[in-house]
CSV table of C-alpha atoms in Angstrom, one decimal:
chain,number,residue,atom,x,y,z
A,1,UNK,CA,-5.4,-2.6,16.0
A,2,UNK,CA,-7.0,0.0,13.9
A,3,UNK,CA,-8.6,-1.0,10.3
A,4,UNK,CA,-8.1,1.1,7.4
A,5,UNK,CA,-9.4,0.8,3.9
A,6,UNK,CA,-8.0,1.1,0.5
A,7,UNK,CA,-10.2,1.7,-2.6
A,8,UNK,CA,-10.2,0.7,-6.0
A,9,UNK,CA,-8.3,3.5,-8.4
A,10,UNK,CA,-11.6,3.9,-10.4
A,11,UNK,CA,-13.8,4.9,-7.5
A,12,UNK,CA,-14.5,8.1,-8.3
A,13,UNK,CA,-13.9,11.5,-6.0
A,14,UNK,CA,-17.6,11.6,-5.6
A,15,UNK,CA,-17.6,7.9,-4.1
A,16,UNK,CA,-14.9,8.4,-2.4
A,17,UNK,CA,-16.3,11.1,-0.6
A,18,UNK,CA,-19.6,9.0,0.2
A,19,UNK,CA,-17.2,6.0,1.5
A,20,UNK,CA,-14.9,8.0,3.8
A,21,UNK,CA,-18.2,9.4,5.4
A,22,UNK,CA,-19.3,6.1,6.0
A,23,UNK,CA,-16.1,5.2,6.6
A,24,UNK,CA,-16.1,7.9,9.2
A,25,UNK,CA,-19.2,6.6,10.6
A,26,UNK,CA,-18.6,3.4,11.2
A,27,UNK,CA,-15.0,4.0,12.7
A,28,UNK,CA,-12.1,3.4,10.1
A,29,UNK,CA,-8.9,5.4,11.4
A,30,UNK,CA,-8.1,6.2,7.6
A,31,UNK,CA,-9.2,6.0,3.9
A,32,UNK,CA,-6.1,5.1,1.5
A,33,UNK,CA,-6.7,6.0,-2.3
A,34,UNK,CA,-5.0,4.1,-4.7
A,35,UNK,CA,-2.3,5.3,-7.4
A,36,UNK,CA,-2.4,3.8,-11.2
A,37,UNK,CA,-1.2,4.8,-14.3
A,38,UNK,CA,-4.7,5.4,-15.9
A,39,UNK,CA,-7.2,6.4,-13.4
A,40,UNK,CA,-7.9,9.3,-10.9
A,41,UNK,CA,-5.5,11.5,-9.3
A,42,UNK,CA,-4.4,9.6,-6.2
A,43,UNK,CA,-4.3,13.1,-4.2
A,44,UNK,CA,-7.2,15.4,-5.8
A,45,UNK,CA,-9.3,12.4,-5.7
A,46,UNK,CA,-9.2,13.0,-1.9
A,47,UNK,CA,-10.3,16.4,-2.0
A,48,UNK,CA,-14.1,16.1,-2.0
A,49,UNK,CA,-13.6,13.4,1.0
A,50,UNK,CA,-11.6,16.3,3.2
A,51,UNK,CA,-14.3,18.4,2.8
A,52,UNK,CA,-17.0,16.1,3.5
A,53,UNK,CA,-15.2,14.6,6.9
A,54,UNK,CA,-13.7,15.4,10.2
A,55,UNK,CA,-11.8,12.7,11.9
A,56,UNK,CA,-11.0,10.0,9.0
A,57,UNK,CA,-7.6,9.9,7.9
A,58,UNK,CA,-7.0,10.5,3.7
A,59,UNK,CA,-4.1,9.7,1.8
A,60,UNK,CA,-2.6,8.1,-1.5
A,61,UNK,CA,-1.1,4.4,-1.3
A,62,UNK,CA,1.7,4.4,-2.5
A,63,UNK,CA,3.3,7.5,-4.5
A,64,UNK,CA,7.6,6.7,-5.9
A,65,UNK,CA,9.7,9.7,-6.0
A,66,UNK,CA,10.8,8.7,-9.3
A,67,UNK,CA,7.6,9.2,-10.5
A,68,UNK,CA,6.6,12.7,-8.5
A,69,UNK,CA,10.1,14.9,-7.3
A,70,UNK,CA,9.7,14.6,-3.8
A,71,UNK,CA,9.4,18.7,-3.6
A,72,UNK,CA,6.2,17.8,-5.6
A,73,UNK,CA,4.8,15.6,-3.7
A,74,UNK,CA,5.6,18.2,-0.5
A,75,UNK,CA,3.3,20.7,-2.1
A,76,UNK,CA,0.6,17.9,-3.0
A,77,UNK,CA,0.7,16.4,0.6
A,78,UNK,CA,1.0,19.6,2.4
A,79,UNK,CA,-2.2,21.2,0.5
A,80,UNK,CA,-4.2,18.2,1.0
A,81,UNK,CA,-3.1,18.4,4.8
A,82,UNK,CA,-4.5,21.7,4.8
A,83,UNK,CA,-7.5,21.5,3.1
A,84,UNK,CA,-8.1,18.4,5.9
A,85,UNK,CA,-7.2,20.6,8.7
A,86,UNK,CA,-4.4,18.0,9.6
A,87,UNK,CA,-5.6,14.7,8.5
A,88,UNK,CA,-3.5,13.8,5.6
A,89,UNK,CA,-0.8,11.2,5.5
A,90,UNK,CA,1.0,9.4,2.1
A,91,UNK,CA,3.0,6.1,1.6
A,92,UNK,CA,6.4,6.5,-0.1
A,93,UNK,CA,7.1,3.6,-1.9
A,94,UNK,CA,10.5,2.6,-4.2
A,95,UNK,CA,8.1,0.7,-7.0
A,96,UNK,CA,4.4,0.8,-7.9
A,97,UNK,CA,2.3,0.4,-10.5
A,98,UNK,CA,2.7,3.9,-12.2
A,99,UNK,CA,6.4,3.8,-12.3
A,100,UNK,CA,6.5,0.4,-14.0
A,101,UNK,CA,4.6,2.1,-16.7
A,102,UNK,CA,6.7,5.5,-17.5
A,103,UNK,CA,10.3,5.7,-18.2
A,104,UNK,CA,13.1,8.1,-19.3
A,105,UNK,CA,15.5,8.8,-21.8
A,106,UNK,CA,18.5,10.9,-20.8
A,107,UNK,CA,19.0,11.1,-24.6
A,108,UNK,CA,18.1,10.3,-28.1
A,109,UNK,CA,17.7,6.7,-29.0
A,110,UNK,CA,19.0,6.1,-25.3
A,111,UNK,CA,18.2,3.1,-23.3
A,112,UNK,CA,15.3,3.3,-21.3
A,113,UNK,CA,15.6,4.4,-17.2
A,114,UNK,CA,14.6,2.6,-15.2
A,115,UNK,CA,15.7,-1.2,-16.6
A,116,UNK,CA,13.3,-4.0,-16.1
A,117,UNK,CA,14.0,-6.7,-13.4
A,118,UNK,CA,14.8,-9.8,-15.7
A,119,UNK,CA,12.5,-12.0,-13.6
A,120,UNK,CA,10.1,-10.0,-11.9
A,121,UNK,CA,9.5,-8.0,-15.6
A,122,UNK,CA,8.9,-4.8,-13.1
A,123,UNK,CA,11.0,-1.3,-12.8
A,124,UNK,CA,13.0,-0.8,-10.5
A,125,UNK,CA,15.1,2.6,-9.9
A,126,UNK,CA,18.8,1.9,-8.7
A,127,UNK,CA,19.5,2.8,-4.9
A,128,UNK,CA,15.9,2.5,-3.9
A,129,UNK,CA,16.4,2.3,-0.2
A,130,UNK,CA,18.6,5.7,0.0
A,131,UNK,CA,15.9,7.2,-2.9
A,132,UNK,CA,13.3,6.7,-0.3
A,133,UNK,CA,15.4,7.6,2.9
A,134,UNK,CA,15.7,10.8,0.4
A,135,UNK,CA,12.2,11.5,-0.3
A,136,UNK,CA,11.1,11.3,3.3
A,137,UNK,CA,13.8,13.4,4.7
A,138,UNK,CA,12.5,16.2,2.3
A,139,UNK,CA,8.9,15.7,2.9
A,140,UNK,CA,9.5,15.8,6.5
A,141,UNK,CA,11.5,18.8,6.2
A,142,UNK,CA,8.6,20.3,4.2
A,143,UNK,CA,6.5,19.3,7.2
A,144,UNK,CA,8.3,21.2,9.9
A,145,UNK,CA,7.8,25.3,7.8
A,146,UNK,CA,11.5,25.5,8.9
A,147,UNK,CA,13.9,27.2,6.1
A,148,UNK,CA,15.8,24.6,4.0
A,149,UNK,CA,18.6,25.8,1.6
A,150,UNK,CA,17.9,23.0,-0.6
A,151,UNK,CA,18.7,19.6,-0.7
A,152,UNK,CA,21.8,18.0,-2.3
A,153,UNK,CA,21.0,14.2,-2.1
A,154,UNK,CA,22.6,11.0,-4.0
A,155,UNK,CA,19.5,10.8,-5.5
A,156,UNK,CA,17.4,13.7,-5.5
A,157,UNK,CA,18.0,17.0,-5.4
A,158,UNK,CA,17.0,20.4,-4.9
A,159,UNK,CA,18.6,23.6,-5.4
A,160,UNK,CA,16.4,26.3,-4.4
A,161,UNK,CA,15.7,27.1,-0.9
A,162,UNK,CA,12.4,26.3,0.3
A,163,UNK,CA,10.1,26.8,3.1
A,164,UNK,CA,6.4,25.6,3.3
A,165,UNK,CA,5.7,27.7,6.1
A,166,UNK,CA,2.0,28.5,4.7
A,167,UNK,CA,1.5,24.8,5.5
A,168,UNK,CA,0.2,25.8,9.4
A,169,UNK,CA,-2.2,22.4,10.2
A,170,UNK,CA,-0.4,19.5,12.3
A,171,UNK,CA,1.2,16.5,10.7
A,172,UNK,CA,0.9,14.5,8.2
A,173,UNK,CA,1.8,11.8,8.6
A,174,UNK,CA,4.4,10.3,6.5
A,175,UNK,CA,5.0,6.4,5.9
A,176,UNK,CA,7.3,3.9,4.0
A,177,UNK,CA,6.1,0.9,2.0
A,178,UNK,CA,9.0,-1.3,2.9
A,179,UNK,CA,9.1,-4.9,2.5
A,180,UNK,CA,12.7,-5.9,2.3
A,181,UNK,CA,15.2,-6.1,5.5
A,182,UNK,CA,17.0,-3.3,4.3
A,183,UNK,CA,13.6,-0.7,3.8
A,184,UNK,CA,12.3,-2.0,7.0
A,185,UNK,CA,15.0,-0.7,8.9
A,186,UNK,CA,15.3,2.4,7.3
A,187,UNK,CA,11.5,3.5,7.2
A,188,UNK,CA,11.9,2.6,10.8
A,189,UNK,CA,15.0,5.3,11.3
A,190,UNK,CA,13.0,7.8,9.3
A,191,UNK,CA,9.3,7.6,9.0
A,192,UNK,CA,6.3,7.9,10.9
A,193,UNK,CA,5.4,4.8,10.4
A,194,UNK,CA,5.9,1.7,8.0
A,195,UNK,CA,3.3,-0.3,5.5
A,196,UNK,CA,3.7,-4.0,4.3
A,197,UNK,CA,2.3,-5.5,1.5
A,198,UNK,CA,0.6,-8.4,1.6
A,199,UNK,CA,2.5,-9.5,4.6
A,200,UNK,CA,0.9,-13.0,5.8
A,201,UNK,CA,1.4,-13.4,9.6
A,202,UNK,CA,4.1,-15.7,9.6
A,203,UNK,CA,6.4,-13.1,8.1
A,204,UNK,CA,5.8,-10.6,10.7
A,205,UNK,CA,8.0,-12.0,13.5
A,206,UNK,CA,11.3,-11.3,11.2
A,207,UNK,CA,10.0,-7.6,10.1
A,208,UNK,CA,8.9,-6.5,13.6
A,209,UNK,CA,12.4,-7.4,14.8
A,210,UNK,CA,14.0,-4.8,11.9
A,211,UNK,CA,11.4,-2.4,13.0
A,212,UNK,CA,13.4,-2.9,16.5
A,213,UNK,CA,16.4,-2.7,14.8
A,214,UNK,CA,15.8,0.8,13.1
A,215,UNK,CA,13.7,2.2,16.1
A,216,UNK,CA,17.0,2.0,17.6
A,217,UNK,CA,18.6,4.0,15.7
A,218,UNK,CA,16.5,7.4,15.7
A,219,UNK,CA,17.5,10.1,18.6
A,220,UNK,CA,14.2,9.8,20.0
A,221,UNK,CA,11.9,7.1,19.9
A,222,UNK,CA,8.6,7.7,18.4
A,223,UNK,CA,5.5,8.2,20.7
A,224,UNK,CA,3.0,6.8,18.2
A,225,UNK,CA,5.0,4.7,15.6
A,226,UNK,CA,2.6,2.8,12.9
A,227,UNK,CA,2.9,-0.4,11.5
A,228,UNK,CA,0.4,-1.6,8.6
A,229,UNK,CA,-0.1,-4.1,5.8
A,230,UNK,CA,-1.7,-4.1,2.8
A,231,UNK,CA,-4.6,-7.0,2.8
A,232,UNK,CA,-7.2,-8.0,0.1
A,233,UNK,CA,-10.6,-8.0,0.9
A,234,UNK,CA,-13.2,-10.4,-0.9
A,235,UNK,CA,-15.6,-11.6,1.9
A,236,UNK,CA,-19.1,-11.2,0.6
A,237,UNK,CA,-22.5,-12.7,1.3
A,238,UNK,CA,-22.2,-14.3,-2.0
A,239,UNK,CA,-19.1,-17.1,-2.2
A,240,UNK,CA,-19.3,-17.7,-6.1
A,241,UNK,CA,-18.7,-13.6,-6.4
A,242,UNK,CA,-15.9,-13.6,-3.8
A,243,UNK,CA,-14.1,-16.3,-5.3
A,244,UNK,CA,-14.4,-15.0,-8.7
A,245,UNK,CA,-13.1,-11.4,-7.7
A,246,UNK,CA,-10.0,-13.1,-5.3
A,247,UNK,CA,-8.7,-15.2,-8.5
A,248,UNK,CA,-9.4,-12.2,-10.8
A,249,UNK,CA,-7.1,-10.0,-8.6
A,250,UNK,CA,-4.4,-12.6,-7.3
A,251,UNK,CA,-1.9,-11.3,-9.8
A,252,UNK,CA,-1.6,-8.7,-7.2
A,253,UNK,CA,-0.7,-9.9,-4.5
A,254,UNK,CA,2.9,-9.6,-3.2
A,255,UNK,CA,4.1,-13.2,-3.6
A,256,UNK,CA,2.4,-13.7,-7.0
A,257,UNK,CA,3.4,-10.7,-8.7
A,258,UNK,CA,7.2,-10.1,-7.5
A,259,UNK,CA,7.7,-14.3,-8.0
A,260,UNK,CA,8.8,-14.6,-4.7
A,261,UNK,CA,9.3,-18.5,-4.1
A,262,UNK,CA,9.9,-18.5,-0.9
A,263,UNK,CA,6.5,-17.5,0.2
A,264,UNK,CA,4.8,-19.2,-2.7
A,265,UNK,CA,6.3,-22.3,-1.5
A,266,UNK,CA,3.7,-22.1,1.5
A,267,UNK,CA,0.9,-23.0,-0.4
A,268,UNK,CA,2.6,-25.8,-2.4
A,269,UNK,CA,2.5,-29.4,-2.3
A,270,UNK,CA,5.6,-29.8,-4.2
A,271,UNK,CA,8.1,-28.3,-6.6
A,272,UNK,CA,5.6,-29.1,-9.3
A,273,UNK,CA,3.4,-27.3,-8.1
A,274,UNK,CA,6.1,-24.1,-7.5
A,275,UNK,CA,6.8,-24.9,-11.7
A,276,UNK,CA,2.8,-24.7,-12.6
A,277,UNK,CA,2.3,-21.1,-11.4
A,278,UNK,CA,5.9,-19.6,-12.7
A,279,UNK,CA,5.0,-21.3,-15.9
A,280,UNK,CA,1.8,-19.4,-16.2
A,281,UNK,CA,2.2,-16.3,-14.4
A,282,UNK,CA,1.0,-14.6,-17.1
A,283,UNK,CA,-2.0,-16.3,-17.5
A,284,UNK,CA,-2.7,-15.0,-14.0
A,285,UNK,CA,-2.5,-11.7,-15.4
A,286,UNK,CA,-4.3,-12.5,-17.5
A,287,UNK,CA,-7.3,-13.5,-15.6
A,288,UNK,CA,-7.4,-9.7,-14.5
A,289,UNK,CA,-7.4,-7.8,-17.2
A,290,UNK,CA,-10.0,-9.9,-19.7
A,291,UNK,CA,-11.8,-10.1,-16.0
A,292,UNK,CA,-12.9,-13.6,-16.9
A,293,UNK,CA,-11.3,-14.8,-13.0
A,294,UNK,CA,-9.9,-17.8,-15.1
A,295,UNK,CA,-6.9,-18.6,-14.4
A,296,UNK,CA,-5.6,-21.0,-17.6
A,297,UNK,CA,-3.9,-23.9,-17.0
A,298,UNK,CA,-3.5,-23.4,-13.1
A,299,UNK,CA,-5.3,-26.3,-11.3
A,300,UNK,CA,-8.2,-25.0,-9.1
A,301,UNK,CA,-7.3,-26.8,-6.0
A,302,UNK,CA,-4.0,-25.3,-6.0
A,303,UNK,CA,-5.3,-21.1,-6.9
A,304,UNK,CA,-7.8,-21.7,-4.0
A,305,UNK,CA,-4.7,-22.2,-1.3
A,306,UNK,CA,-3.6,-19.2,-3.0
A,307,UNK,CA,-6.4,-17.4,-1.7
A,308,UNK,CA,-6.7,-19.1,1.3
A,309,UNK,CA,-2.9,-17.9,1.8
A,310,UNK,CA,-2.8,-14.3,0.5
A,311,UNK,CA,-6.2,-13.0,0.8
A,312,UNK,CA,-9.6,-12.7,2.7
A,313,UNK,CA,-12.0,-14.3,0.8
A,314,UNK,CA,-15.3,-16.5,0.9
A,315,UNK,CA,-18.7,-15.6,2.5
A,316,UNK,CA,-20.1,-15.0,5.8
A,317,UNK,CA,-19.2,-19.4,7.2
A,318,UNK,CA,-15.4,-18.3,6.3
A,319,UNK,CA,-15.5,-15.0,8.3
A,320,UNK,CA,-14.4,-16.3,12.0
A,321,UNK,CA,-11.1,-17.8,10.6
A,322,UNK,CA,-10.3,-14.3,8.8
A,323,UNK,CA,-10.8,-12.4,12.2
A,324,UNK,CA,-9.0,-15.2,13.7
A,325,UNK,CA,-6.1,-14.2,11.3
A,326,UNK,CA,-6.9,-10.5,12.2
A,327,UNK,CA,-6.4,-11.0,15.6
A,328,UNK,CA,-2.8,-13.0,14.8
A,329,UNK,CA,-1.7,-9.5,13.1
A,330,UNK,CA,-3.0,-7.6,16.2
A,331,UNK,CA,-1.0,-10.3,18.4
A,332,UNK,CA,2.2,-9.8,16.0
A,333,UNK,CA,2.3,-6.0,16.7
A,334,UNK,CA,0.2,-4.6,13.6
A,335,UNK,CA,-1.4,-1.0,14.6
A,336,UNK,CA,-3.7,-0.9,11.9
A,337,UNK,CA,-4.6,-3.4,8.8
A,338,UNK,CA,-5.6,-1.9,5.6
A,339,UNK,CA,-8.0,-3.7,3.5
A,340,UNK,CA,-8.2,-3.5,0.0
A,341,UNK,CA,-11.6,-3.3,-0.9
A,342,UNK,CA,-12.5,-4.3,-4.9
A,343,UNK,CA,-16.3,-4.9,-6.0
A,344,UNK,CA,-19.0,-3.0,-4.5
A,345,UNK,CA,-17.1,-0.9,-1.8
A,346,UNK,CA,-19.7,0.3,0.4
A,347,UNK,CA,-20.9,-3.2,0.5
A,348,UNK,CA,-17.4,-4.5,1.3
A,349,UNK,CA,-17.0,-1.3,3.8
A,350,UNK,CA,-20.3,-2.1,5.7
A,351,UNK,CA,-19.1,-5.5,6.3
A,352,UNK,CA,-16.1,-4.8,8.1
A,353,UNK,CA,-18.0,-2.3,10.2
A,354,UNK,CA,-20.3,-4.8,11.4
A,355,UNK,CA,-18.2,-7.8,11.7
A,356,UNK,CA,-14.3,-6.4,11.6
A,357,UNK,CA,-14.4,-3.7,13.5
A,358,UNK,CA,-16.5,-4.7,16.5
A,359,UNK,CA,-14.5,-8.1,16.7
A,360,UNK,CA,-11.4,-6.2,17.5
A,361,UNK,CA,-11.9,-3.4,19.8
């Protein structure tokens, strides 16, 4: 299993190009920049990186095609691609952070496209699985510098031929954030490979067996097909500062942040419990953006098996039982992890070269 790393939104191009050459260094298959409503450019972030490296992987985590046409995000791949003689790759995902902040209009005074999810408060475009089947087919298309006539989608469309045959570097590689039975399937029919989120290990059993199930289903099985997960990082030499960034950013994390019950109910003692963090789910929000880490009216005991659950975190003691996690993914058919690194990345990137990364070659 190969480790990747994901970086902050606010790290900027100049540190992200002295972290991929470490990165590099140290032997991290791939460098993952993160996409936000207010920060840097998820792909021209990368270009100072592609010119200061030779092997590492760069790409953006994760871009909608409701928020970029897919044609655009062709071109923005493709040049990256380029200008890292073949080492660019991008995650198509159906949500994310920048699309639950924009909308549209299709007229005045109109109602506001996409709708919000009445319990998950998040946006969510309609026909998400075939929008993303959509947007890879195109890229991929893009990808090969054959002539396309256009594309005349249920979703997206495009109606002027089009051929990126100036594009002349290998790949890129192409992935689907999928986390539902029905994405699963279908990034594993279409893409090159498939990302969770903030999948813990006992879920993985269940998602491998729909990657099976769309594997199936393509005319020719993939030689190289890649599997990920999003996975927070917080293990530092200092415990108080890990702890303090986990519960700071645990709004984030899949089960917290999409309500998901079922998982939540992992950590739980009993329904009471379930009722304390849906009745204050915004004061985990909260606890981000005043970046107090205080997470109001939430009992400590039970935010700390939150952690414990969801995230790597504690100091150098609690670092055998996250590599024995680590190698649970690698047993449950993971080819690479990607960890989220927050607070003092090059610090957080060292430690996974020394410790991570020799633990599971």
């Amino acid at each position: 299993m190969d480790i990747d790393i994901i970086l902050e939104p606010d790290v900027t191009p100049t540190q992200v190009a002295e972290l991929a050459v470490e990165a590099e260094k140290l032997g991290i298959r791939a460098l993952w920049s993160s996409n936000y409503h207010q920060h840097w450019d998820c792909f021209l972030s990368l270009a100072p990186a592609a010119a200061a490296t030779s092997k590492i992987i760069l790409g953006p985590l994760a871009v909608s095609p409701w928020e970029l046409h897919p044609l655009k995000m062709a071109n923005a791949l493709l040049t990256l691609n380029e200008m890292s003689n073949g080492r660019a790759m991008v995650a198509v995902s159906g949500g994310g952070g920048i699309l639950g902040a924009i909308g549209w209009r299709a007229e005045t005074g109109g109602t506001i496209w996409p709708g919000h999810h009445p319990v998950k408060k998040t946006r969510y475009p309609d026909r998400r699985v075939r929008g993303v089947r959509e947007c890879l087919e195109i890229l991929k298309q893009a990808r090969s510098g054959e002539f396309s006539p256009g594309y005349d989608g249920g979703t997206f469309v495009i109606s002027r031929p089009f051929i990126m045959n100036w594009a002349e570097s290998a790949g890129p590689l192409i992935y689907s954030c999928s986390s539902g039975p029905q994405m699963i399937r279908m990034g594993a029919r279409v893409a090159d490979g498939i990302q969770f989120s903030d999948f813990t290990v006992d879920m993985l059993p269940e998602a491998m067996e729909n990657i099976r199930t769309g594997l199936a289903k393509r005319d020719a099985a993939p030689d190289d097909f890649r599997v990920g997960n999003f996975w927070a990082w917080h293990i530092k030499k200092d415990k108080e500062a890990s702890m303090y960034e986990a519960r700071r950013e645990l709004i984030w994390r899949g089960a917290v942040i999409g309500k998901e019950e079922d998982i939540l109910r992992k950590f739980i003692n009993d329904e009471s419990e379930l009722d304390i963090i849906m009745d204050n789910w915004d004061n985990f929000r909260k606890a981000c953006w005043t970046r107090s880490g205080n997470i109001e009216g939430v009992p400590d005991d039970l935010v700390n098996r939150m952690i414990a659950g969801l995230s790597s975190a504690g100091d150098m003691s609690d670092l055998e039982t996250e590599l024995d996690r680590f190698r649970q993914f690698k047993q449950s058919g993971l080819t690479e992890l990607s960890l989220r690194l927050h607070d003092d990345p090059m610090e957080g990137l060292r430690l996974i070269g020394r410790h991570v990364l020799p633990a599971l070659r």
